[in-house]
Every structure is written in structure tokens, then in C-alpha cells.
Tab-separated table of C-alpha atoms in Angstrom:
chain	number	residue	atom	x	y	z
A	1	UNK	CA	19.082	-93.456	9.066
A	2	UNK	CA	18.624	-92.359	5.159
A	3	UNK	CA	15.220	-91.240	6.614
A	4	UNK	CA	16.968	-88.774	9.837
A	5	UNK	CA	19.120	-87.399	7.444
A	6	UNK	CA	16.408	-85.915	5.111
A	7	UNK	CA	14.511	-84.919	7.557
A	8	UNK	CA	17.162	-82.537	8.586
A	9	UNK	CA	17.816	-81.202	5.153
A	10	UNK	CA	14.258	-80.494	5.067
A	11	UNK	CA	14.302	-78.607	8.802
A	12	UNK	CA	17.433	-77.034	7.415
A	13	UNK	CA	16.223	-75.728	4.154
A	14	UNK	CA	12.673	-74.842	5.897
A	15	UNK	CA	15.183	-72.498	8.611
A	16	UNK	CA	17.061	-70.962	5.375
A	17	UNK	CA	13.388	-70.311	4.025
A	18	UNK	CA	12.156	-68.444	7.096
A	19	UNK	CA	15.773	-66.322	7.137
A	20	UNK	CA	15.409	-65.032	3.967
A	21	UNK	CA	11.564	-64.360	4.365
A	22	UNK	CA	12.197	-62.694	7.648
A	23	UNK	CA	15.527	-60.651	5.810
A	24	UNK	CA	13.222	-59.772	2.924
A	25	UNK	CA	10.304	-58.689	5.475
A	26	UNK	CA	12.510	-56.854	6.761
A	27	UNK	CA	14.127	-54.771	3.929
A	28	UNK	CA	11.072	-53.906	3.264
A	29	UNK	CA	9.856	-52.192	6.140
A	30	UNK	CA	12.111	-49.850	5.849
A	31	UNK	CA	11.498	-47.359	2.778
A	32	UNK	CA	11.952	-43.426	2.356
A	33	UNK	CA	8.762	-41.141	2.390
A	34	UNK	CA	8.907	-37.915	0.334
A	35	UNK	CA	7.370	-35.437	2.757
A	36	UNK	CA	7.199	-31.502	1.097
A	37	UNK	CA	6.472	-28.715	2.809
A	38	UNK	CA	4.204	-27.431	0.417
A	39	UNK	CA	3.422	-28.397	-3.472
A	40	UNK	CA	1.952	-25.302	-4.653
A	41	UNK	CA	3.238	-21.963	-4.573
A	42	UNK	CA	1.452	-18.659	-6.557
A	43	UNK	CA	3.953	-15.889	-7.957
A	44	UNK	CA	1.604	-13.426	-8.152
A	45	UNK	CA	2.113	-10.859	-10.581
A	46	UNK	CA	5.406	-11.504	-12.178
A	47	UNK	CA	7.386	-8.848	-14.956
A	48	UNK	CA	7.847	-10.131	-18.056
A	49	UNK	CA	11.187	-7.795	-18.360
A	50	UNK	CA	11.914	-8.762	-14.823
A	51	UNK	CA	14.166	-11.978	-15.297
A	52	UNK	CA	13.746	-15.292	-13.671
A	53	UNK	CA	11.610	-15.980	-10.707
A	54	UNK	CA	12.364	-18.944	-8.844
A	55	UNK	CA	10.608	-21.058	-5.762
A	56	UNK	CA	12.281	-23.101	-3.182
A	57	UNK	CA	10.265	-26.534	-2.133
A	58	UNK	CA	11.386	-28.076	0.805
A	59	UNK	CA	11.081	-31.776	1.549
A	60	UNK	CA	11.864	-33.849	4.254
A	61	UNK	CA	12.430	-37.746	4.400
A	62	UNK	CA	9.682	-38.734	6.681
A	63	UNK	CA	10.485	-42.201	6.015
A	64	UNK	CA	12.972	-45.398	7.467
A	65	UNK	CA	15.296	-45.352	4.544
A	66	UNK	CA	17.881	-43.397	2.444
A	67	UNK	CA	15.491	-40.838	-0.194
A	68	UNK	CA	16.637	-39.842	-3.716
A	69	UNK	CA	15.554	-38.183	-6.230
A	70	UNK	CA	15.721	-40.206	-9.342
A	71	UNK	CA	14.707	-37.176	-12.075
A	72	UNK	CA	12.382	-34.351	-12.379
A	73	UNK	CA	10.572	-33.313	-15.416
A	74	UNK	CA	9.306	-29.851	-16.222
A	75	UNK	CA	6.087	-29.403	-18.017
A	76	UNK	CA	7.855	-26.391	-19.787
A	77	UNK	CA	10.499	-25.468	-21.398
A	78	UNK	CA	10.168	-22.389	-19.307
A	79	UNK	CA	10.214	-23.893	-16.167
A	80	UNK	CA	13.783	-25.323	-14.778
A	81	UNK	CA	14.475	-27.671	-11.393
A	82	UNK	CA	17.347	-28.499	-9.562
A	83	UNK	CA	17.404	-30.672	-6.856
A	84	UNK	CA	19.288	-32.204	-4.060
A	85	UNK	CA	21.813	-34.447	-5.800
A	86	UNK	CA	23.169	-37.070	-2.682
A	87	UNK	CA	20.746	-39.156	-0.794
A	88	UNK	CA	18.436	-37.444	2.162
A	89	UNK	CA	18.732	-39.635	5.162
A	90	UNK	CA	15.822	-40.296	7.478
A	91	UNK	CA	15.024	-37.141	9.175
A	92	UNK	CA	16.915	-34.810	7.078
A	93	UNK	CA	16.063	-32.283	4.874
A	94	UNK	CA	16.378	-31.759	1.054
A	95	UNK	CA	15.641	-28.298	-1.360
A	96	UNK	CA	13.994	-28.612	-5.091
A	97	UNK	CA	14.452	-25.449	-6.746
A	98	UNK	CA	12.011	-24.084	-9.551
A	99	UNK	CA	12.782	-21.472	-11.620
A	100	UNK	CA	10.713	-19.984	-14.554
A	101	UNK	CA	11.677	-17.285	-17.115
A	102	UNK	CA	8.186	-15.214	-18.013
A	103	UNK	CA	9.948	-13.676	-20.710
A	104	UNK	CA	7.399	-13.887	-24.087
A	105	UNK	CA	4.450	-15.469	-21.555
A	106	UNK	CA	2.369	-12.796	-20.993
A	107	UNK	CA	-0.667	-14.077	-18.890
A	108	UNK	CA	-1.610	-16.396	-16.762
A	109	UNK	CA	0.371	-19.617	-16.224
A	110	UNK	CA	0.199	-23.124	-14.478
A	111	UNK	CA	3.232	-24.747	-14.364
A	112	UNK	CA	4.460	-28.198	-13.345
A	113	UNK	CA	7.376	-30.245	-12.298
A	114	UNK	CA	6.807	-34.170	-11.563
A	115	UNK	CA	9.324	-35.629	-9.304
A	116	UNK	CA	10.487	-39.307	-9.661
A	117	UNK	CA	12.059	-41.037	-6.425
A	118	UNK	CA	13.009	-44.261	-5.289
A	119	UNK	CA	9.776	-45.231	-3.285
A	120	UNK	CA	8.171	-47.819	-3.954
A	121	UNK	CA	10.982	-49.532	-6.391
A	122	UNK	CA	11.168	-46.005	-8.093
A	123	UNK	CA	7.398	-46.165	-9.347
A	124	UNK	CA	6.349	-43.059	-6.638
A	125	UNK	CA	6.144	-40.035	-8.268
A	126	UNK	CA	4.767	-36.601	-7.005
A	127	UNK	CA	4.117	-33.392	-8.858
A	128	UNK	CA	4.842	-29.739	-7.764
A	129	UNK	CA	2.691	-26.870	-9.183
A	130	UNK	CA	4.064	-23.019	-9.733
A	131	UNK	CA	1.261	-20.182	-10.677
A	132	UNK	CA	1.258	-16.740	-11.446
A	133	UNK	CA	0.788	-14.378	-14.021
A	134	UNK	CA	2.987	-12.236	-16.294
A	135	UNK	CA	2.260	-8.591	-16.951
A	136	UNK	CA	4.086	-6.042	-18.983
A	137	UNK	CA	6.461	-4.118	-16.580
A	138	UNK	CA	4.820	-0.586	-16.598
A	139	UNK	CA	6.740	2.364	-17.694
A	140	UNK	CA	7.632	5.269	-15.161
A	141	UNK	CA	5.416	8.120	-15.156
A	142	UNK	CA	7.533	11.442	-16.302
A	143	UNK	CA	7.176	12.593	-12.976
A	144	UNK	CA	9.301	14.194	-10.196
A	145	UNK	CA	9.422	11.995	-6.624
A	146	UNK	CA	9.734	14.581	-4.638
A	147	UNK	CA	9.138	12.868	-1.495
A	148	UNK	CA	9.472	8.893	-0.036
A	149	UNK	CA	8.634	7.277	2.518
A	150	UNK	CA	10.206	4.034	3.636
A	151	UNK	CA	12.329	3.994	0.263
A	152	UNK	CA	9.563	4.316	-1.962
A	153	UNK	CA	9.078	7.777	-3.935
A	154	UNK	CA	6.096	9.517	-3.772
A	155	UNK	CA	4.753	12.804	-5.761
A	156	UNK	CA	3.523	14.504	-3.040
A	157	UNK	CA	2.203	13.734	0.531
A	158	UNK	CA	-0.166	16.631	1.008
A	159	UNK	CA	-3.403	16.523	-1.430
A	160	UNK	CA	-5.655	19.398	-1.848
A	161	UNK	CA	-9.293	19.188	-3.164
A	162	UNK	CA	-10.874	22.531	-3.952
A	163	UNK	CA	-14.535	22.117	-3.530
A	164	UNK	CA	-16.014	18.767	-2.603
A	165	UNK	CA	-20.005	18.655	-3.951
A	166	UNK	CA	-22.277	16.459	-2.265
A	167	UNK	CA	-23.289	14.899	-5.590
A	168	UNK	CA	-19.845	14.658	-6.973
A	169	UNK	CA	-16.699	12.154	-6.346
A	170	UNK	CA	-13.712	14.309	-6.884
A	171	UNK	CA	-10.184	11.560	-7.334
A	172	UNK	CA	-6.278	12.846	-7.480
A	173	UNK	CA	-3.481	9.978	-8.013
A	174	UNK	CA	-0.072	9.625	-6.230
A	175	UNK	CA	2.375	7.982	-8.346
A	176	UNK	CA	4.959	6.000	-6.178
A	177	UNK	CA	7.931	3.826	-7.006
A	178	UNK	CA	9.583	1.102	-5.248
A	179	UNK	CA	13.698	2.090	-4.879
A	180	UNK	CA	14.951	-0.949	-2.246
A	181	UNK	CA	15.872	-4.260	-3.684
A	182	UNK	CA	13.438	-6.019	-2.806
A	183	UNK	CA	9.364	-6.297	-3.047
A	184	UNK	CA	7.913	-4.520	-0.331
A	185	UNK	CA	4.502	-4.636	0.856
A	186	UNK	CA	1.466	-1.247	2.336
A	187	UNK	CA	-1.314	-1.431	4.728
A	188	UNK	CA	-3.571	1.826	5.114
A	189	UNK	CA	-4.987	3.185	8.067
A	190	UNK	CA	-7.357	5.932	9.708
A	191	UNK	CA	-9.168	5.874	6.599
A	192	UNK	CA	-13.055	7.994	7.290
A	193	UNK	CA	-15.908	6.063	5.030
A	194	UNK	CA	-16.103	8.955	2.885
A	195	UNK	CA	-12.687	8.540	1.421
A	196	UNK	CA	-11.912	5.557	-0.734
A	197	UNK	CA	-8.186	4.256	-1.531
A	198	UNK	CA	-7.281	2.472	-4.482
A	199	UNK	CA	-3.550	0.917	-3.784
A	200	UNK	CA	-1.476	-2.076	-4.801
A	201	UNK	CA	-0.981	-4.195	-2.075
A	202	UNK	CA	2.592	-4.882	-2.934
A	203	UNK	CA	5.195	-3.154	-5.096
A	204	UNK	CA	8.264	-4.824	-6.886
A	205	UNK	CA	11.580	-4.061	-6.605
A	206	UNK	CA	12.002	-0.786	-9.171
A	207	UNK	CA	8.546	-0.742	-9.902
A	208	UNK	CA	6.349	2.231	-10.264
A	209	UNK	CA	2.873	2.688	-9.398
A	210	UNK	CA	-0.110	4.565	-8.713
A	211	UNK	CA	-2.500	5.369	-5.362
A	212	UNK	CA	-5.679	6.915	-6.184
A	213	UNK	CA	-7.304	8.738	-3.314
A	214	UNK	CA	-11.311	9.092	-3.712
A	215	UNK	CA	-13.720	11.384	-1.846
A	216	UNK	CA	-17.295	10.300	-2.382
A	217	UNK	CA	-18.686	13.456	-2.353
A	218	UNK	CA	-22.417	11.524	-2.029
A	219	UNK	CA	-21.124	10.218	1.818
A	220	UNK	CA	-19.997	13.739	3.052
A	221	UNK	CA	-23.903	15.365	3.512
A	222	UNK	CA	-23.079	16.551	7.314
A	223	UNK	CA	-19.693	17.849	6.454
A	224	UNK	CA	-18.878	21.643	5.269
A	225	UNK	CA	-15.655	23.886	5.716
A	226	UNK	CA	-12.295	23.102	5.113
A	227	UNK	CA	-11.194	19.355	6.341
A	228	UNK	CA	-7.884	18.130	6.298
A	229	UNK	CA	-7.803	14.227	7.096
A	230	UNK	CA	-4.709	12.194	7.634
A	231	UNK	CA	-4.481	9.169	5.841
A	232	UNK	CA	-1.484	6.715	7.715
A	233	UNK	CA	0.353	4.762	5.529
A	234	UNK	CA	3.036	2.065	5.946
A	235	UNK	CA	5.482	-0.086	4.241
A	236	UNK	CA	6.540	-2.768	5.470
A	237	UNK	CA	9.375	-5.579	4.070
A	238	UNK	CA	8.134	-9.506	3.361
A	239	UNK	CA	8.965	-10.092	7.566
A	240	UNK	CA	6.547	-7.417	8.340
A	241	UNK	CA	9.512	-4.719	9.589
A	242	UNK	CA	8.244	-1.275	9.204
A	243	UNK	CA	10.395	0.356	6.610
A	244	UNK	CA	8.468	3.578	7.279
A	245	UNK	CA	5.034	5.035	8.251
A	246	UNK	CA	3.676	8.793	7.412
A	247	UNK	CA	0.918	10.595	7.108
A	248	UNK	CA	-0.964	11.402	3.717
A	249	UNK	CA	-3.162	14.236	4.685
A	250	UNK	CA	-5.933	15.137	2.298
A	251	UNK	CA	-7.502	18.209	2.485
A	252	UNK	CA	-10.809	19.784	1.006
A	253	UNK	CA	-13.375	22.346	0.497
A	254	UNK	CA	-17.054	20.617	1.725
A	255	UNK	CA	-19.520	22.983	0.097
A	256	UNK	CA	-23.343	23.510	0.021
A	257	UNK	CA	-25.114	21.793	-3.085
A	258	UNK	CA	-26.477	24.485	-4.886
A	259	UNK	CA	-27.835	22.351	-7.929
A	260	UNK	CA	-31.264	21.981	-6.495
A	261	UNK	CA	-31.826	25.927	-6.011
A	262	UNK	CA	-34.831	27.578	-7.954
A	263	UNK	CA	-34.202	31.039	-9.611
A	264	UNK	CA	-36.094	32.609	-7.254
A	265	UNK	CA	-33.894	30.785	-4.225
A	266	UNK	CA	-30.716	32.303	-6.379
A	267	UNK	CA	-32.048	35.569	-6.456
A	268	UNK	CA	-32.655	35.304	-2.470
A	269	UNK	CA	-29.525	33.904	-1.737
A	270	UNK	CA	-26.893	35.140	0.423
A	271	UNK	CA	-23.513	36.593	-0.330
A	272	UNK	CA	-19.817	37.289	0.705
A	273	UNK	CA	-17.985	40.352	0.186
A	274	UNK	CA	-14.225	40.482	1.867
A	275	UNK	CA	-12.989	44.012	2.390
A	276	UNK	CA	-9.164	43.808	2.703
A	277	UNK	CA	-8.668	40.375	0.879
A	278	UNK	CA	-4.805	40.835	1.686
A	279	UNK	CA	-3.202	40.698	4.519
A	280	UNK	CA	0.806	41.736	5.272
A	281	UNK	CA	2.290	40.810	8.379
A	282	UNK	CA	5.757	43.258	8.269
A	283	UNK	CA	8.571	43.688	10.235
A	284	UNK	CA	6.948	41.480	13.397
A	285	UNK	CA	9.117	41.982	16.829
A	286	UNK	CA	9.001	40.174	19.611
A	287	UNK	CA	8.583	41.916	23.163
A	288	UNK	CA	11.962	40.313	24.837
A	289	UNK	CA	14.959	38.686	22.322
A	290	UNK	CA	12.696	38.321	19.739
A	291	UNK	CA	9.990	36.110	21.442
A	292	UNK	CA	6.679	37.420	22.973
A	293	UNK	CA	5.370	39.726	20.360
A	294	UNK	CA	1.947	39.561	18.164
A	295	UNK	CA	0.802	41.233	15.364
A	296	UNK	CA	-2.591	41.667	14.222
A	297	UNK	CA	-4.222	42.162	11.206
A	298	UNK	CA	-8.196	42.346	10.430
A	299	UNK	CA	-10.321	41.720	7.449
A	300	UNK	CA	-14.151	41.930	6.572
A	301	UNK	CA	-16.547	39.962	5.689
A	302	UNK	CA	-19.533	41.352	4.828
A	303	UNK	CA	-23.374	39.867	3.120
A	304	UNK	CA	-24.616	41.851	0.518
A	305	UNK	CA	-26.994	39.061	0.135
A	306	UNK	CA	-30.511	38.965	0.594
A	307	UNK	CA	-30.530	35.916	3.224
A	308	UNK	CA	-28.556	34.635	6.231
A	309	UNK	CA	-24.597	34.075	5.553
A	310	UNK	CA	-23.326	31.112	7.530
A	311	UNK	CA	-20.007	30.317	8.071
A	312	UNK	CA	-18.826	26.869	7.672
A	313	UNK	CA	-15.472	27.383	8.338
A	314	UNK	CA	-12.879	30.282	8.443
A	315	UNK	CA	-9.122	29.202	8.883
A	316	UNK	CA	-5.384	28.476	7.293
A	317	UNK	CA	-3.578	25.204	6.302
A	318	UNK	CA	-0.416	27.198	8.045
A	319	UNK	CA	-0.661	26.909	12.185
A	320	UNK	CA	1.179	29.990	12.488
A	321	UNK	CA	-1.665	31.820	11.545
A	322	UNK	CA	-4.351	32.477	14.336
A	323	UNK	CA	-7.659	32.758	14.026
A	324	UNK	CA	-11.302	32.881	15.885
A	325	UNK	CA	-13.315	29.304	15.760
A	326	UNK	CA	-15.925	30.729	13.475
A	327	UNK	CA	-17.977	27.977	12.542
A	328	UNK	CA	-21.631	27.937	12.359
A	329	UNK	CA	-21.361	31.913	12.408
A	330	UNK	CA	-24.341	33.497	10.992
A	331	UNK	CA	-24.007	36.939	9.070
A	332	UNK	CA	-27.170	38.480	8.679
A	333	UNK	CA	-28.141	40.100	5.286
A	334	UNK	CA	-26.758	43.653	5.083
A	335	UNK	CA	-24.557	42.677	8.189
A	336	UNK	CA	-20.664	42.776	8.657
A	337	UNK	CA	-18.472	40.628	10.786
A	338	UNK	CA	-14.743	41.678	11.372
A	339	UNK	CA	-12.038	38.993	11.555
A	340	UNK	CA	-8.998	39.419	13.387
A	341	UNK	CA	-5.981	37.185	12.066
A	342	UNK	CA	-3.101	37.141	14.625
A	343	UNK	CA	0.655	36.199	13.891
A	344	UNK	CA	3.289	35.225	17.149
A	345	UNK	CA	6.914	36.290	16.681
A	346	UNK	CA	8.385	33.361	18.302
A	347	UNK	CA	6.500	31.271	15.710
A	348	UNK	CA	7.985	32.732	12.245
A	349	UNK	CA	11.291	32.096	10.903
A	350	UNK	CA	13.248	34.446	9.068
A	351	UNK	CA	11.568	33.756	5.797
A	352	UNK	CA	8.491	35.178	4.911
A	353	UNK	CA	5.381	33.068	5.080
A	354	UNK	CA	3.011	33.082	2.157
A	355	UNK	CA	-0.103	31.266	2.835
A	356	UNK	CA	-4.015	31.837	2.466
A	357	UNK	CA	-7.007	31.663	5.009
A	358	UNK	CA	-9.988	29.820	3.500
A	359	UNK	CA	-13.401	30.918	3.714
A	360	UNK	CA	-16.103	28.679	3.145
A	361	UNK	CA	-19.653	29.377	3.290
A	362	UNK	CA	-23.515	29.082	2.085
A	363	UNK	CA	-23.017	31.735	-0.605
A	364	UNK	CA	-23.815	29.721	-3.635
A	365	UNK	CA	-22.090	32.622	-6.538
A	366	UNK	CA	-18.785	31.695	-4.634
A	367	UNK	CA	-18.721	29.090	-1.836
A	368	UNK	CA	-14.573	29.799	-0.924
A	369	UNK	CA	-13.267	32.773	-1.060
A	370	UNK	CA	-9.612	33.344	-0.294
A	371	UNK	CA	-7.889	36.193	2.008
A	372	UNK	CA	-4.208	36.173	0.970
A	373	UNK	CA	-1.804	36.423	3.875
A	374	UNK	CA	1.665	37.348	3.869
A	375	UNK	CA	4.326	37.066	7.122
A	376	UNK	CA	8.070	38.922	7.125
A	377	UNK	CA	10.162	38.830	10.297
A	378	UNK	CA	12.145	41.512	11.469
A	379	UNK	CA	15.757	40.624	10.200
């Protein structure tokens, strides 16, 4: 009987064994998983005078079991977290905020925060990285915006090159400044392979900056006259909206080189004399209510050279002002050519128009020459 009755306390104390070994198996199955969205994230270029920048890490708990975050330390002094406080349920999500002051850390920086949580009994940690560098803010330019596009300010939009020599690279900036609240970012477009931009990909909020427009004067050997190219530029905000989009149009002189003539090919060369370099367009009517009518004025260019004058190109940055397609036009030596510029009533406005037409040619003592043109409307 004695012998029964221990053998079920020992069944009995066997089948409390297995419950709490099967319990225990089971708590521990379940446990949280710290999941992040990311672990690194790069600043960029940061201010130093432009106050704290900050990162948001998501997480999730991947895992089973209630997460929570135990403590976070900083590798910094500079660097701050904050965290999600209550316990993440499975599923859900949870923030870890990291904020860093670049005030007095000029250059680059690696930055990190190690996060403690209760996996694995509270022993799990993982570690979050922030990088960047810190620059001196730069200092506005004492110049006058006085243009933007999309919100940013912009010196001008029209550039003008006077002569561009084959052997020569001829640069003009554009200083810009960001006015919205926010970074904002540029793409470039339409941009020919002898033209070379030098822009910041992104601009800060308030901060000013430069665009230097190149014309490598060694990749323009088939081009002469006056060119005018349009350069399109657009910002855009971090989603990618188009805040605006505009032309920069960039216009030069494409001349001869002349640094390879001999004397003796000086001596020989051709050249451009313009009788009636002025040109006054007064008191233009038009034939019915003011539209209809044309005026005309002529101008000539002669070669008082000793060689053939050719004519790379013969025309106005103002559309208003007509003239003949004259390129490739060859002047022989001791030969004239007259020009006749035309101006269309129902084109000008009641303010005069004062404007020039460009002449560019093979004459190496003065490749552009200038006709000065000036429009007044009948009041």
C-alpha cells in the first residue's frame, strides 16, 4: 500500500515537473524583436549657426511579446535621444528621436546612440549611427536678387558672354538664395556639351549660394555668330513637387581664333566697316488702328579688307527687330552689302526700344561690331 502511495507522489511530482517545463517553454517562446527601419542616416552638410538637426528612427516590434526600451546612451554630449516611453506591442510601431547640436563641431562627424531593450533578459542591445558634416554657414553676397524662381533669388536669368575664343573657357556666376522654409532641392536640363554647370544640388532653408555657368571655349570649334542657349532649371521640394522651372538662357559671341595668324595673314586679312552704325526707328504708324505698319531702316557693311569677309551671324537679342538670315554671307574685298533692319507697329509698345544688332564676323581687328538701334512709337 506504502508502496502505491509513493508511486503516485512520484507520477504527481513528475506531472508538476512537466507543467512548469512546458509553462517555462512556453514563456519563452514568446519574446519582442527590435526591428528598425533603418540604423544609419547621413545629414549631409549641416550649418554650424543653423541650430539642431534631428533624425527620426522608426522601429517596429517584429516579435511575440511586449518591446521596451530600457535606456539609450549617446556617444556625445552633442547628440540627444528620446524614445518611446510605454511598451510597443507586437506589431506596433515605436519612434527614437536623435538630435545633434553642430554648434563648435566644425567637420566631419560620426555619431552614435546604443539602444538597450528587454530582449534577451535585457542583454540585446543595438546601436544607431548619425553622419554628416558641419560647415560654416556662408555669408550673403552684397548683391541685389533681382529675380527668383520657385522662391529662390537669383541675380539675373539672362547671361551674356562677349566673345567666346576657341582656346579660351570664359565662366560668369549666379548667386542664388534659398527664401522658403525648408531645404529645397535643382536638377538641370538641356545642357549642350560645350557648356559646363557647377551647382549645389540642394540649398538650405535661408541659405545663399552660387551657380557657375562655364563655356569651354576648346568644345565650340564648329560654332561662330551669336548663340543664345537655354539652360532649364528646376526646383523642386524633398517630395519632388516642382516649386518652379525657367529658363537660364546664355548667350555669346563664337569668334574666329586669330592667335595662330602670321603677320603677313594680318596684313591680308579682311575687314568691316559699318556706314550708319545707328539706327532710329521714329514716330512708327500702323496702316489701320495702329496695327499693320513697318518701318525700315538700312545700314552698311562694307570690307576694306584685303580678303573675303564672311558673315557668321548678323541679328538682335530683341525679336522685334527684323532682319535677313545672313549667315555664311561672303563680302568680297572692296565689296559692300546693304542690310535692311525692319520694325512692325503692332509689335512695339509705347516705350521706346533700345537694343543693338550684333555683327559677328572673320575680321580679326574687330570680330563684333555693334549697330545701335533705337524704336519710338507714335504716341
Amino acid at each position: 500500500m506504502n508502496r502505491v502511495k509513493n508511486g503516485i507522489k512520484i507520477f504527481s511530482a513528475f506531472l508538476m515537473l512537466g507543467c512548469i517545463i512546458s509553462a517555462q517553454a512556453q514563456d519563452t517562446s514568446q519574446k519582442p524583436v527590435f526591428s528598425p527601419t533603418e540604423t544609419t542616416y547621413d545629414f549631409g552638410t549641416i550649418g554650424e549657426t543653423d541650430g539642431y538637426a534631428e533624425h527620426i528612427f522608426n522601429f517596429k516590434n517584429a516579435g511575440d511579446a511586449p518591446l521596451v526600451i530600457n535606456r539609450i546612451q549617446a556617444s556625445c554630449g552633442c547628440t540627444k535621444p528620446e524614445w518611446t516611453q510605454q511598451p510597443v506591442e507586437p506589431g506596433k510601431d515605436g519612434v527614437i528621436i536623435i538630435t545633434f547640436n553642430p554648434r563648435g563641431r566644425i567637420g566631419n562627424f560620426h555619431k552614435t546612440a546604443t539602444v538597450y531593450t528587454n530582449e534577451e533578459n535585457g542583454y540585446k542591445r543595438h546601436k544607431l549611427t548619425i553622419t554628416g558634416v558641419v560647415v560654416e554657414k556662408p555669408s550673403d553676397p552684397h548683391v541685389f536678387f533681382a529675380d527668383t524662381i520657385g522662391g529662390i533669388g537669383i541675380t539675373e536669368k539672362d547671361l551674356v558672354y562677349k566673345s567666346i575664343l576657341p582656346s579660351a573657357t570664359n565662366r560668369d556666376i549666379l548667386y542664388i538664395k534659398n527664401y522658403h522654409p525648408e531645404t529645397v532641392y535643382f536638377t538641370w536640363e538641356n545642357i549642350p556639351g560645350y557648356i559646363f554647370v557647377k551647382s549645389p544640388d540642394s540649398l538650405k532653408a535661408d541659405w545663399p549660394g552660387e551657380v557657375s555657368v562655364i563655356i569651354d571655349g576648346t568644345k565650340t570649334a564648329e560654332k561662330r555668330g551669336r548663340i543664345k542657349d537655354a539652360l532649364k532649371w528646376t526646383v523642386k521640394n524633398r517630395e519632388g513637387k516642382i516649386l518652379g522651372s525657367e529658363n537660364i538662357t546664355v548667350t555669346g559671341n563664337y569668334v574666329d581664333d586669330f592667335s595662330k595668324l602670321s603677320p603677313l595673314q594680318n596684313v591680308n586679312s579682311p575687314h568691316l566697316e559699318i556706314k550708319n552704325p545707328q539706327l532710329l526707328f521714329d514716330n512708327i504708324k500702323g496702316k489701320f488702328l495702329g496695327f499693320g505698319g513697318t518701318a525700315v531702316r538700312e545700314f552698311l557693311l562694307t570690307n576694306t579688307g584685303k580678303s573675303d569677309l564672311t558673315l557668321h551671324s548678323v541679328g538682335s537679342d530683341d525679336h522685334r527687330i527684323h532682319l535677313p538670315k545672313l549667315a555664311g554671307k561672303i563680302i568680297k574685298a572692296g565689296e559692300s552689302l546693304a542690310v535692311k533692319a525692319t520694325v512692325k507697329a503692332k509689335e512695339v509698345d509705347t516705350e521706346a526700344i533700345n537694343t543693338d544688332i550684333y555683327v559677328v564676323c572673320n575680321d580679326p581687328k574687330g570680330p563684333v561690331r555693334m549697330v545701335k538701334v533705337t524704336v519710338q512709337k507714335a504716341k
